[in-house]
PDB file of C-alpha atoms in Angstrom:
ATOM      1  CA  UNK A   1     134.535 108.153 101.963  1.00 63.00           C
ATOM      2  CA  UNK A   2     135.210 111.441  99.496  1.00 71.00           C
ATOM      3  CA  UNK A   3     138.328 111.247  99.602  1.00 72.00           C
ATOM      4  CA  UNK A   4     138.686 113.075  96.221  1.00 78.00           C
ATOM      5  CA  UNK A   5     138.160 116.624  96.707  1.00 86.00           C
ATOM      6  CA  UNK A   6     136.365 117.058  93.560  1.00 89.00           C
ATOM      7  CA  UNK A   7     133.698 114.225  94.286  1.00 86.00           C
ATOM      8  CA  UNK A   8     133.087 115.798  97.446  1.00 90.00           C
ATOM      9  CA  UNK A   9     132.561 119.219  96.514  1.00 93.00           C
ATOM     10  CA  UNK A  10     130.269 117.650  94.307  1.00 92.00           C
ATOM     11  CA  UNK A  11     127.814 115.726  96.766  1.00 93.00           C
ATOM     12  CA  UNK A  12     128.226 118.842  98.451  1.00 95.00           C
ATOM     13  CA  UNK A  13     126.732 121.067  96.198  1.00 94.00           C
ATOM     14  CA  UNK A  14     123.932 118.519  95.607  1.00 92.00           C
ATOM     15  CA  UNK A  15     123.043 118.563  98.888  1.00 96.00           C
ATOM     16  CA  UNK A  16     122.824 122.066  99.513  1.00 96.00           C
ATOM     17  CA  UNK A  17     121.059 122.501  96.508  1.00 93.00           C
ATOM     18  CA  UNK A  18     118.709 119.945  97.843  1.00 95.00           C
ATOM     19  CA  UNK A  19     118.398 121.537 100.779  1.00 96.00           C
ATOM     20  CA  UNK A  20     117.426 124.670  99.406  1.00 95.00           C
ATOM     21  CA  UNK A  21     114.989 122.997  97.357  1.00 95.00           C
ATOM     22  CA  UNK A  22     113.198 121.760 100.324  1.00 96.00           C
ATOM     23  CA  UNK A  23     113.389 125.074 101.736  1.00 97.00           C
ATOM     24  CA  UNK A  24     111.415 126.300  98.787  1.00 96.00           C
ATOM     25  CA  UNK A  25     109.006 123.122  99.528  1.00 96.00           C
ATOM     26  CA  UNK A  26     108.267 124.174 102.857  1.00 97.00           C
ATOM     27  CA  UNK A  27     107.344 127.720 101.712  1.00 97.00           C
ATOM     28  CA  UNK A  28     105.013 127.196  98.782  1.00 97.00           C
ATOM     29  CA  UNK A  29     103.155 124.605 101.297  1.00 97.00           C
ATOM     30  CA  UNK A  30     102.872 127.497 103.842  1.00 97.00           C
ATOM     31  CA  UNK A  31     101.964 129.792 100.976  1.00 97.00           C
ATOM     32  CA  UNK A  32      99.164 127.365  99.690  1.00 96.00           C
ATOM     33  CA  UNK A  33     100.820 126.303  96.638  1.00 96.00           C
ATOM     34  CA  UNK A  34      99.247 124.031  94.091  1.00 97.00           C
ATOM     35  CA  UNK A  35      99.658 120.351  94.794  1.00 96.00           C
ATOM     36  CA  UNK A  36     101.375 119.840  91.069  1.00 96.00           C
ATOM     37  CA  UNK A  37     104.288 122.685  92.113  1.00 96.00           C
ATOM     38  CA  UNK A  38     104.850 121.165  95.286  1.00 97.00           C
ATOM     39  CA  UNK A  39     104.870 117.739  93.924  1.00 97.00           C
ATOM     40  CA  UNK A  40     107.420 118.738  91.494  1.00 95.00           C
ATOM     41  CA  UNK A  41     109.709 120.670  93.608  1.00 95.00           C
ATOM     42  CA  UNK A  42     110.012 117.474  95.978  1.00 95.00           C
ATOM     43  CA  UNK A  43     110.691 115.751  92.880  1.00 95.00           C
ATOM     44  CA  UNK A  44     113.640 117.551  92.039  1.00 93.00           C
ATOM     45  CA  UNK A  45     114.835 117.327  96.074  1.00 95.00           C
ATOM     46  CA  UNK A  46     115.132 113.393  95.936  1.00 94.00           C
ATOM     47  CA  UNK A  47     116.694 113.583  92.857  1.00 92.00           C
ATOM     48  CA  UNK A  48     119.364 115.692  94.285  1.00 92.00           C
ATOM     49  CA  UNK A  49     119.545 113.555  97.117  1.00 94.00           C
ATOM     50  CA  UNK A  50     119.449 110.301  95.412  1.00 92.00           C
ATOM     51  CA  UNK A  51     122.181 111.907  93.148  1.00 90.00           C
ATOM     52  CA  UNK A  52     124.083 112.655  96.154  1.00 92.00           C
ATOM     53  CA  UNK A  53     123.782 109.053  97.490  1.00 91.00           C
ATOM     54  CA  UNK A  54     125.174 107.615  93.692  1.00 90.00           C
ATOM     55  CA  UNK A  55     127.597 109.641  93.929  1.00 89.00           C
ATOM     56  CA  UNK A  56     129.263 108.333  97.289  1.00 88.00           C
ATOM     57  CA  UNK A  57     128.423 104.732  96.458  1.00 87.00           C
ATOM     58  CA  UNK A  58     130.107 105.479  93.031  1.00 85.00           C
ATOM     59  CA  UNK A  59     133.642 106.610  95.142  1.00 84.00           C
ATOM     60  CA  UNK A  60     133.030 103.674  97.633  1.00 80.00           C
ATOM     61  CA  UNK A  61     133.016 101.585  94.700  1.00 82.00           C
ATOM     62  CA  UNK A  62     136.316 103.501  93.309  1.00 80.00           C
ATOM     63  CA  UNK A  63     137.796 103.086  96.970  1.00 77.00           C
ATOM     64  CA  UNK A  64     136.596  99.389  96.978  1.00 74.00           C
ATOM     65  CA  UNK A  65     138.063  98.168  93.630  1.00 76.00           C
ATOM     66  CA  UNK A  66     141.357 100.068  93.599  1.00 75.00           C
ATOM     67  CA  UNK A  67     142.178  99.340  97.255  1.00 71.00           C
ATOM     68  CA  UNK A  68     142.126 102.991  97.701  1.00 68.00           C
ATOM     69  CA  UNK A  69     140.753 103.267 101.114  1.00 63.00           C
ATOM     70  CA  UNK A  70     141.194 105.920 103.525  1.00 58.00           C
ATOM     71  CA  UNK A  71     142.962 105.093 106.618  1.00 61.00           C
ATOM     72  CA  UNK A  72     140.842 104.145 109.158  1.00 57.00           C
ATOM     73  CA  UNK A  73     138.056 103.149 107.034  1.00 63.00           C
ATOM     74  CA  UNK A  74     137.359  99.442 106.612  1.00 69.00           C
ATOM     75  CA  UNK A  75     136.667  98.032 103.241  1.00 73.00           C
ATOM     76  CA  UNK A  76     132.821  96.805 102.346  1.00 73.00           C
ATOM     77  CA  UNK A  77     132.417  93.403 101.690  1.00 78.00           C
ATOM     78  CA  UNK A  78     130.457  92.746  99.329  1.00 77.00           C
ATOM     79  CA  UNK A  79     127.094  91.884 100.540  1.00 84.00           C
ATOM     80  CA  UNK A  80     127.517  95.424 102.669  1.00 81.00           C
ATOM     81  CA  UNK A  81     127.687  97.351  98.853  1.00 78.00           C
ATOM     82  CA  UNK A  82     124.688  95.179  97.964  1.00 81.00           C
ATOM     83  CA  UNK A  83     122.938  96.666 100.985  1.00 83.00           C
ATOM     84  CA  UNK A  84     123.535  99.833 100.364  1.00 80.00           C
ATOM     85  CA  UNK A  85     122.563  99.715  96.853  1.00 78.00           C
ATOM     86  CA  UNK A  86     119.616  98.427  97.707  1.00 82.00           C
ATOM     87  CA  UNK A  87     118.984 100.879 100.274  1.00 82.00           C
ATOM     88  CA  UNK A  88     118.905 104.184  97.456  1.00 78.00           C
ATOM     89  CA  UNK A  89     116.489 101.786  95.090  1.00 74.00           C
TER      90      UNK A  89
END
């Protein structure tokens, strides 16, 4: 999974922006935010997330399809992509 440097650096930054996103989430609820900011900043977090999660499925697919796996890693059958596609609807 990642094996391209650039895809990975990628879902990484996603996720740390996420991350700091719901950082910012936790505060404004401890700071008594409005329920529309909140609501908006968690928004944005699964986005980034969900982003994050296209992202790999996107280089899985790559991997899949070109035989390009990593050693070690076993290839998805089909029904296992399904699954996971699935799972980020």
């Amino acid at each position: 999974m990642l094996k391209d440097e650039e895809s990975r650096r990628q879902v990484l930054n996603r996720l740390r922006r996420a991350q700091g996103q719901l950082a910012g989430v936790l505060a404004m609820i401890e700071d008594g935010r409005e329920c529309r900011d909140v609501v908006t900043q968690l928004a944005a977090v699964s986005k980034a997330i969900d982003r994050a999660g296209f992202k790999i499925m996107a280089c899985t697919l790559r991997e899949s399809i070109t035989g390009d796996n990593p050693e070690g890693h076993e290839q998805l059958s089909e029904t296992e992509l399904e699954k996971l596609f699935l799972t980020l609807s």
